[in-house]
Coordinates of C-alpha atoms and ligand atoms in Angstrom, one line a residue:
Chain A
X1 CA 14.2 29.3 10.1
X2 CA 10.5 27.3 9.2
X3 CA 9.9 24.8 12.0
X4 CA 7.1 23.7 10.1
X5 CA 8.0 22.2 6.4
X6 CA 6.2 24.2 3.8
X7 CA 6.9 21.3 1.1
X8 CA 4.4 21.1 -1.8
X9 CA 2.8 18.9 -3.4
X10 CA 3.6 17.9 -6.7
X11 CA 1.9 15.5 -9.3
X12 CA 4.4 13.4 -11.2
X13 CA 4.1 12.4 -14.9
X14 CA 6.0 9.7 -16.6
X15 CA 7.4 8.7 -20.2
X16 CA 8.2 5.5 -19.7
X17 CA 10.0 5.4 -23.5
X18 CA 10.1 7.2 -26.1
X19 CA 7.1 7.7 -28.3
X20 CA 4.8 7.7 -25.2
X21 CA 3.3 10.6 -23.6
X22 CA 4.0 11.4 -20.1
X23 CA 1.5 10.0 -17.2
X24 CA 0.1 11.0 -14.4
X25 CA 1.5 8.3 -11.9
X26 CA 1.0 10.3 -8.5
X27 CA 2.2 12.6 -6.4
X28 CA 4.6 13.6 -3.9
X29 CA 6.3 16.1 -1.3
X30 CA 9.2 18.1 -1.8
X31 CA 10.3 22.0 -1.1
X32 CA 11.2 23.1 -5.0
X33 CA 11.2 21.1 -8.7
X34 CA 14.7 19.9 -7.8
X35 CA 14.0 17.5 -4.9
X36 CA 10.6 17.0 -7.0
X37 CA 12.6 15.6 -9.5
X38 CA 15.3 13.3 -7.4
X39 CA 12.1 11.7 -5.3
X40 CA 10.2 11.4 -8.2
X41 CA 13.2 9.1 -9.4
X42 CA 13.5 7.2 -6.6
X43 CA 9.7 6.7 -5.5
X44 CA 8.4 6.0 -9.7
X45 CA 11.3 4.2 -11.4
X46 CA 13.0 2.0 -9.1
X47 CA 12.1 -0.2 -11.9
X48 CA 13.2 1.0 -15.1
X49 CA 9.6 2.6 -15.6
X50 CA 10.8 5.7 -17.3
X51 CA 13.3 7.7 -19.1
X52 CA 11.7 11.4 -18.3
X53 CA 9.8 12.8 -15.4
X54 CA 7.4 15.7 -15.4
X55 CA 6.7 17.3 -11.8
X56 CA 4.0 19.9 -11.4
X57 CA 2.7 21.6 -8.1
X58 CA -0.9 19.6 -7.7
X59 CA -2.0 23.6 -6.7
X60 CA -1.2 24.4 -10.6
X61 CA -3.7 21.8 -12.0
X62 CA -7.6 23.3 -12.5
X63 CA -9.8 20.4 -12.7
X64 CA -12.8 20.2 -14.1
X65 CA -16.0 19.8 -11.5
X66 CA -17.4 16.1 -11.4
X67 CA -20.5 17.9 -10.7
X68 CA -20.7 19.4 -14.2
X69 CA -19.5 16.5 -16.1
X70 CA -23.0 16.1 -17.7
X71 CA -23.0 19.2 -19.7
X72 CA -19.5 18.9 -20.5
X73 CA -19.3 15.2 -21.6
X74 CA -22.9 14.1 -22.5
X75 CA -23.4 16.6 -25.4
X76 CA -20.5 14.1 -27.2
X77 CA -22.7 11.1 -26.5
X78 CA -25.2 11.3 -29.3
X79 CA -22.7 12.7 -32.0
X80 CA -22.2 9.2 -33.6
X81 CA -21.6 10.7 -37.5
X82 CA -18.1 11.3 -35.4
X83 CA -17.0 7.8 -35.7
X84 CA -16.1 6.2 -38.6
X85 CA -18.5 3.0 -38.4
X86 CA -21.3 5.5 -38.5
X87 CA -20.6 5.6 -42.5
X88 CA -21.6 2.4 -44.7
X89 CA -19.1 1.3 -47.6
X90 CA -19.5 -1.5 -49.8
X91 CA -17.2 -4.6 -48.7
X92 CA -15.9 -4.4 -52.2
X93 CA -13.8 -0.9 -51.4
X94 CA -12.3 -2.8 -49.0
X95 CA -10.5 -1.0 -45.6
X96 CA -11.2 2.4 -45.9
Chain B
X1 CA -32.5 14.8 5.1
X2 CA -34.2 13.4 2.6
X3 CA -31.7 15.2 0.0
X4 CA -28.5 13.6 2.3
X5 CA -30.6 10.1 1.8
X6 CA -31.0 10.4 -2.0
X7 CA -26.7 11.3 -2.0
X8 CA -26.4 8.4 0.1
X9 CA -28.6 6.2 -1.9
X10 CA -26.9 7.2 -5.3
X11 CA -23.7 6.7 -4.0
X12 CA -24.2 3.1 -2.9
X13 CA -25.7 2.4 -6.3
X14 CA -22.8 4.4 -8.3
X15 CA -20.5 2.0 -6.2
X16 CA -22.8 -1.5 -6.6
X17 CA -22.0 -0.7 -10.5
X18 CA -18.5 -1.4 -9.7
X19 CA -17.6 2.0 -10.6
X20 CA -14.6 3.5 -8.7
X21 CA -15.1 6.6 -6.6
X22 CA -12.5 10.0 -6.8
X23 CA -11.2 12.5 -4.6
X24 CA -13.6 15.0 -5.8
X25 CA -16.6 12.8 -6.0
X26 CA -19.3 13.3 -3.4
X27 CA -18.9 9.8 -0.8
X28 CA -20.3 9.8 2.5
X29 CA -18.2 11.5 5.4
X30 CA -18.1 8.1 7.2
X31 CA -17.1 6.5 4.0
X32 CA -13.8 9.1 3.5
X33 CA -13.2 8.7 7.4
X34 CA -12.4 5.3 7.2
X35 CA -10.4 5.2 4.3
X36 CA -8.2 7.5 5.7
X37 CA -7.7 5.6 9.0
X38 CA -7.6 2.5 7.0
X39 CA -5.1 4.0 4.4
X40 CA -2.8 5.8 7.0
X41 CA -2.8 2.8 9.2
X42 CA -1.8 0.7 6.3
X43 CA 0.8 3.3 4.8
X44 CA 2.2 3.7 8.8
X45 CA 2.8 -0.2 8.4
X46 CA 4.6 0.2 5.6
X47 CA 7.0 2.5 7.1
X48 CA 7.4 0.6 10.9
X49 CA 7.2 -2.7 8.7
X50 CA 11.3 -1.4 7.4
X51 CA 12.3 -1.7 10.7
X52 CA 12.5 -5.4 11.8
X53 CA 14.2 -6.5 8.4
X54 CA 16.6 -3.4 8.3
X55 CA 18.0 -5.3 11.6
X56 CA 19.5 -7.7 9.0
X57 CA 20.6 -5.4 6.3
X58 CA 24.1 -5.7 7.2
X59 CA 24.3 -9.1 9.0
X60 CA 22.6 -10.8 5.5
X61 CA 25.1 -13.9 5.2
X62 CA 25.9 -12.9 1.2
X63 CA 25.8 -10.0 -1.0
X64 CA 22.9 -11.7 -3.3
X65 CA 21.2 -11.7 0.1
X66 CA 21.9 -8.0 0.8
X67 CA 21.2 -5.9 -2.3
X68 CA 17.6 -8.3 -2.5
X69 CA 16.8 -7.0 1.2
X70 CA 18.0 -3.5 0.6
X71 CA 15.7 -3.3 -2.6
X72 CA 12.9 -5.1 -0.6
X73 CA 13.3 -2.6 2.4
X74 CA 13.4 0.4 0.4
X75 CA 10.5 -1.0 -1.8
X76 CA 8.1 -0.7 1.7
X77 CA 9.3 3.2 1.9
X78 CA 7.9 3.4 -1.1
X79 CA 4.9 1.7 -0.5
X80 CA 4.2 3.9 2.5
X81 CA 4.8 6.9 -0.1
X82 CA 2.2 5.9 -2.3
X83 CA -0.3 5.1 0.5
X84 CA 0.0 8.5 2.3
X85 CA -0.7 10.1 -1.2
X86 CA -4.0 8.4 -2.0
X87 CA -4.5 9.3 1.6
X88 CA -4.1 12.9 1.1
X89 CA -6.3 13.1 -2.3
X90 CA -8.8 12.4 0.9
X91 CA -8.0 15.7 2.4
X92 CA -5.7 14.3 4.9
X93 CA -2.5 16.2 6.0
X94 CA 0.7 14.3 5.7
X95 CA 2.3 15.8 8.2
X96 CA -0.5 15.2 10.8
X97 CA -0.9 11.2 9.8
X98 CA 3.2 11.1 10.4
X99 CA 2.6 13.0 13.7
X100 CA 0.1 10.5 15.1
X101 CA 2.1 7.6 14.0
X102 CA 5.3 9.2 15.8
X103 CA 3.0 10.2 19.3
X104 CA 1.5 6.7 19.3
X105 CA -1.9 7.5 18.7
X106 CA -1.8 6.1 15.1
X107 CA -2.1 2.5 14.6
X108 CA -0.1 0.0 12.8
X109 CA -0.3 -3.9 11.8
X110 CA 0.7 -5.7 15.3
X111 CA 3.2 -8.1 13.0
X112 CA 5.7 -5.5 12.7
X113 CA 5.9 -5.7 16.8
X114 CA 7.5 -9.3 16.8
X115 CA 11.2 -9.0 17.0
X116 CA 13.6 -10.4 14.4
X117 CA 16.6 -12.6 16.7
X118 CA 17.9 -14.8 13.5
X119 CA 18.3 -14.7 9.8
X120 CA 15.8 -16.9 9.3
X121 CA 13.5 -14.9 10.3
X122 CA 14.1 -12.4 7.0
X123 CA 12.6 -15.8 4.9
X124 CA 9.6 -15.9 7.1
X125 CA 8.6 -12.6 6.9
X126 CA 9.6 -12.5 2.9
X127 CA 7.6 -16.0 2.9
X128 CA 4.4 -15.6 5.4
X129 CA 4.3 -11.9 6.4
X130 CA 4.3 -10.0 2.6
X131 CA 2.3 -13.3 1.6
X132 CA -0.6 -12.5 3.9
X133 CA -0.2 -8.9 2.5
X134 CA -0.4 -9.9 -0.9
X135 CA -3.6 -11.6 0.0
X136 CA -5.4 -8.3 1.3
X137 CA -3.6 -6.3 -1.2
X138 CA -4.6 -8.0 -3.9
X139 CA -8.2 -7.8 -3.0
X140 CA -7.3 -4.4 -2.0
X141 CA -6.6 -3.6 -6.2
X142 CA -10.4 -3.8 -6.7
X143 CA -11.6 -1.6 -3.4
X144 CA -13.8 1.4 -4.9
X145 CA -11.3 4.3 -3.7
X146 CA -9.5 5.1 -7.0
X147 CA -6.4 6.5 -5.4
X148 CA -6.5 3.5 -3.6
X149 CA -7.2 0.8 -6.1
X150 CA -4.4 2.5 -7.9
X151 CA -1.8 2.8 -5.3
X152 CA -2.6 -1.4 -4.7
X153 CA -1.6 -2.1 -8.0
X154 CA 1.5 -0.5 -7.8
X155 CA 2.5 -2.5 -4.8
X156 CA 1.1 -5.7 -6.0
X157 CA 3.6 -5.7 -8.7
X158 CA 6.7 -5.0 -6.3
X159 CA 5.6 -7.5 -3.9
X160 CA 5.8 -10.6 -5.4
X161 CA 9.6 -10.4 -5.4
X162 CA 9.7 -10.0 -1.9
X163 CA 7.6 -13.4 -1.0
X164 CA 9.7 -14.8 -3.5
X165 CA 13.1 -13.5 -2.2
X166 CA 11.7 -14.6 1.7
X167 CA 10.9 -18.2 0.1
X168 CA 14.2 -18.5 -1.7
X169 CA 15.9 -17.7 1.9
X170 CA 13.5 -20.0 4.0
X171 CA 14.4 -22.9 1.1
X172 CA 17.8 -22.4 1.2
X173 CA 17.9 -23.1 4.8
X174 CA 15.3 -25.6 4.8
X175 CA 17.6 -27.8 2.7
X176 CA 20.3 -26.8 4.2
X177 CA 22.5 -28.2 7.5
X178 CA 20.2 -29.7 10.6
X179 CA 21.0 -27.1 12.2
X180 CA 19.9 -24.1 9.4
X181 CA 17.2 -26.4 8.6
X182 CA 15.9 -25.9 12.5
X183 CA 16.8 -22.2 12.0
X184 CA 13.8 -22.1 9.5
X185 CA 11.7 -24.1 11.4
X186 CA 11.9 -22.3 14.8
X187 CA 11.1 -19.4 12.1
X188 CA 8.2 -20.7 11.0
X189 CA 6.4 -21.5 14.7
X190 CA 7.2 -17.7 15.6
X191 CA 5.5 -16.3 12.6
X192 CA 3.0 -18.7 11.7
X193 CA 0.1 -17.5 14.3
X194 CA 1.0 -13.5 14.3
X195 CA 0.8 -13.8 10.2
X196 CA -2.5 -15.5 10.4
X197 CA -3.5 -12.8 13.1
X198 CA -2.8 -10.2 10.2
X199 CA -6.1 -10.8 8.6
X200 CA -7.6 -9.0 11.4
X201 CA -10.4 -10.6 13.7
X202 CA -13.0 -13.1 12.8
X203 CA -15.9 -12.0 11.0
X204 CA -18.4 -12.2 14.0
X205 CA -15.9 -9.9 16.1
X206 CA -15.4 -7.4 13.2
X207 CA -17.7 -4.9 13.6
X208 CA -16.8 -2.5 11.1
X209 CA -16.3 -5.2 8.4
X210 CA -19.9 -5.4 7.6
X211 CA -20.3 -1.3 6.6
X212 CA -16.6 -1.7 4.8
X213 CA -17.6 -4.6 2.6
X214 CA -20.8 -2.7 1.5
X215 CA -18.8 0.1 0.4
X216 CA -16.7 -2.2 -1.1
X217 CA -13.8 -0.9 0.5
X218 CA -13.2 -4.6 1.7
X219 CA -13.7 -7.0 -1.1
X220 CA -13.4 -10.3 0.8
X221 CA -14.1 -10.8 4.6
X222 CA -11.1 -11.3 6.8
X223 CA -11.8 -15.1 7.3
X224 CA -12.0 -15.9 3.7
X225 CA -8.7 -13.9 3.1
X226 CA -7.1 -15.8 6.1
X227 CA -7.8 -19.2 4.5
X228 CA -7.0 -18.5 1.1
X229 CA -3.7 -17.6 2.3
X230 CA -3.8 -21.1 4.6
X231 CA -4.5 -22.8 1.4
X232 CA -2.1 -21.6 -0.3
X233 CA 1.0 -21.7 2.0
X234 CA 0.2 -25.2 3.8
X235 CA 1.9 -26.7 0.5
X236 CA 4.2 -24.4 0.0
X237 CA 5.4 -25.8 4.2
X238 CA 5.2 -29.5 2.7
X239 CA 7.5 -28.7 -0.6
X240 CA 10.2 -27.2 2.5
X241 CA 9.5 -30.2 4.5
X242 CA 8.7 -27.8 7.2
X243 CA 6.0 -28.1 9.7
X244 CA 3.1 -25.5 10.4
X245 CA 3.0 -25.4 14.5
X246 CA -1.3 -25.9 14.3
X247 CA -1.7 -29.8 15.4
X248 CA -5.4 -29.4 14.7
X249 CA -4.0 -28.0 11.0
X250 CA -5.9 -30.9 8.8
X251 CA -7.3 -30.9 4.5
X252 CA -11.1 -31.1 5.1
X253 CA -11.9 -33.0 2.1
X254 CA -15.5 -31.5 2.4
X255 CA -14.9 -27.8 2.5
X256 CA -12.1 -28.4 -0.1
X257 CA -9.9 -26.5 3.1
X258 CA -7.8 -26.5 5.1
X259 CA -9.4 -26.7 9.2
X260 CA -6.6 -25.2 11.7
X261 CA -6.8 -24.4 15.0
X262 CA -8.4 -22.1 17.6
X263 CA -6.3 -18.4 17.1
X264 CA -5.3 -16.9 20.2
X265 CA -7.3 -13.3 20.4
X266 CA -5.6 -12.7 23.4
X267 CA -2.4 -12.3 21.9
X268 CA -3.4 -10.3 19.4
X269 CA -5.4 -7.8 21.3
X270 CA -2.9 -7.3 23.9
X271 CA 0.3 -6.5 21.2
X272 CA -1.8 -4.2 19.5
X273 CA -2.6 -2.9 23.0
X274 CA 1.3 -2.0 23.1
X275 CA 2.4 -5.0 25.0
X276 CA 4.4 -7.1 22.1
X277 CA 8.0 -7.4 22.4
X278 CA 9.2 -4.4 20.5
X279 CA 6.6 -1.7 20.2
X280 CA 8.1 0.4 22.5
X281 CA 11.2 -0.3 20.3
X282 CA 9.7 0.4 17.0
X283 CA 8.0 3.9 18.1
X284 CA 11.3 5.0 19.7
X285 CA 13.4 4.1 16.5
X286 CA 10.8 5.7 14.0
X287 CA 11.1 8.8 16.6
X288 CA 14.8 8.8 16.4
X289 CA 14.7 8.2 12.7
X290 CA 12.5 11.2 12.6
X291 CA 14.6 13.6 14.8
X292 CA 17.6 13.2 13.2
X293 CA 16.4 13.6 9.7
X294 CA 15.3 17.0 10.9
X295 CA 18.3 18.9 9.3
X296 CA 17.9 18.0 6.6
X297 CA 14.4 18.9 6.2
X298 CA 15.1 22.4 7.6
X299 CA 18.0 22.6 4.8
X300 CA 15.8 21.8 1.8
X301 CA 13.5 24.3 3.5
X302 CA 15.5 27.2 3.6
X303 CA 17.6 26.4 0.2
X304 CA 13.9 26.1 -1.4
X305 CA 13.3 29.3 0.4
X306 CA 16.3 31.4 -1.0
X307 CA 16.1 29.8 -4.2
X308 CA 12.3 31.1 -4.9
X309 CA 13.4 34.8 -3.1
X310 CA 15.9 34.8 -5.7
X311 CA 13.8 33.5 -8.7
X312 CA 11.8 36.5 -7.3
X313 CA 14.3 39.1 -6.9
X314 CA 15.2 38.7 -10.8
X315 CA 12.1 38.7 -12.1
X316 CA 12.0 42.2 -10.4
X317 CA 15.0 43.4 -12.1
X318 CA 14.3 42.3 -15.6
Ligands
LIG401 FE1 4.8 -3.3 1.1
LIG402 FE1 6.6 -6.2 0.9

């Protein structure tokens, strides 16, 4: 028998209705997905915040480095033909 | 050294910008230190801060009274949840924070050592104790911890039922009978000088505040937090036709303030030395509370256990 509790930790995503994506809104302890789950209720929606619940093991996630965020973010910085007010049209053509 | 400095220097600048530090960000090992003390301490309040309102949960006087105390309780469980997470995004190990809060070694707000002898006293904490935690929470919502900042949010939202719920009760009394409306005031002088003690020391005998409030871990200094929350709840006494037990409690037309009285330090350092009224009973019933919830944690162990071995065992087979 474990003396010790080996319970995880798991991150827990929300929907809060339908039409929304889930969201991260923290994390918790628990020994399997099943208690995940029934925490996860009591902990995030004591308040009608949601109608579905996500739980992942926080070990599961790969994050990316905040030490490498420049290469990976910056090169998107000074790529301004992405956005749409980049492009001139006459007032005329109205809302394009 | 010099490279230590510059990390130092670019951290302090990153967090002048206002921009909020996370988990895996570089921050000064002083900086993470004290956020976990500060975070467990505050998340260990949460949790010892069930205990003197759970002495009324059945004794509440209707069932309006009781579901709004069960939710209020079970709201602060869930406060302390949140806090030991952000704590842990720190590095921190839960079980080791809950450990030194069960041996003792692990500190708590001093208010939570006061003991609770008459309903009345479930107003004035609703009323004066979650008020003064509103007030450093609410600063609390803009400290540069992420985890932190967002875990403050949370609770800001839940609280203001309970001040509101612990006013409703103090009102109700305050209007009530003589003797309900003396209930409420001998309710009032208990709590009044511990909840004005919450704020912590005065500035010149803070000596951590300083290095906090650079970091902007600490937004406002603990006098300025203590009256704001004067100034706001001196009125809030009048409206009950209540009285706040400070004689020297006087509007300083000047200061656009209130002025109250000297605060007895004493006090306050000896409860949180261990000698209030009930923090021998609090540790012992968080203890007991611990203990006997230790079946249950060994059964989700070992169901969690055989479930996985046999998750394994068919993936073997198949
Ligand atoms: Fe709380
Ligand atoms: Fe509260």
């Amino acid at each position: 028998m474990s003396t010790k509790d080996n319970w995880k930790i798991w991150e827990v995503f929300i929907r809060s209705r339908n039409g929304l994506s889930h969201k991260h809104v923290g994390s918790l302890h628990a020994p399997d997905a099943e208690m995940a789950i029934k925490n996860a209720r009591d902990v995030y929606t004591r308040r009608s915040e949601g109608i579905s619940i996500w739980v992942i093991p926080s070990d599961a996630v790969t994050a990316s480095s905040p030490d490498e965020s420049e290469p990976l973010f910056t090169p998107a910085d000074d790529k301004v033909y992405r956005h749409p007010t980049f492009y001139e049209i006459p007032d005329e053509i109205g809302h394009m | 050294m010099t490279k230590e400095m510059n990390l130092e220097d670019r951290f302090q600048n990153y967090v002048d910008g206002e921009n909020k530090v996370e988990p895996k960000d570089w921050m000064p090992e002083k900086y993470r230190k004290t956020l976990i003390r500060q975070i467990s301490q505050h998340a260990h309040s949460e949790v010892v801060g069930m205990l003197p309102e759970a002495n009324w949960i059945t004794r509440a006087p209707s069932l309006r009274r009781k579901i709004a105390l069960l939710a209020k309780v079970q709201d602060e469980a869930g406060h302390g949840l949140y806090l030991y997470s952000a704590a842990e995004t720190l590095g921190a190990d839960r079980q080791d924070l809950v450990a030194d809060l069960l041996s003792g070694k692990a500190k708590y707000s001093s208010i939570f050592n006061y003991p609770t002898p008459t309903w009345a006293d479930m107003g004035a904490i609703g009323w004066l104790v979650d008020g003064a935690a509103i007030a450093n929470q609410v600063m609390l919502c803009r400290t540069s911890y992420g985890p932190y900042a967002r875990a403050m949010v949370r609770i800001c939202k839940e609280e203001s039922f309970h001040q509101r719920q612990g006013y409703e009760i103090t009102m109700t009394l305050a209007k009530g009978t003589p003797a309900q409306k003396k209930l409420a005031q001998d309710a009032l002088n208990r709590w009044w000088w511990p909840s004005i003690m919450m704020f912590g020391p005065s500035d010149d005998n803070s000596p951590n505040s300083a290095q906090s409030m650079q970091w902007k871990i600490k937004r406002k200094s603990n006098d300025e937090l203590r009256q704001e929350f004067i100034d706001k709840t001196v009125p809030q006494a009048e409206y009950l036709g209540l009285t706040i037990p400070d004689p020297d409690l006087k509007w300083n037309e000047e200061t656009g303030h209130y002025n109250y009285g000297e605060i007895d330090w004493e006090e306050f350092y000896n409860v949180i030395k261990g000698n209030g009224k009930c923090n021998k009973q609090r540790l012992e019933a968080r203890n007991k509370a611990h203990d006997e919830g230790a079946w249950v944690r060994e059964a989700a162990n070992a169901y969690a256990e055989k479930q996985a071995a046999r998750k394994k065992n068919e993936t073997h087979a198949a």
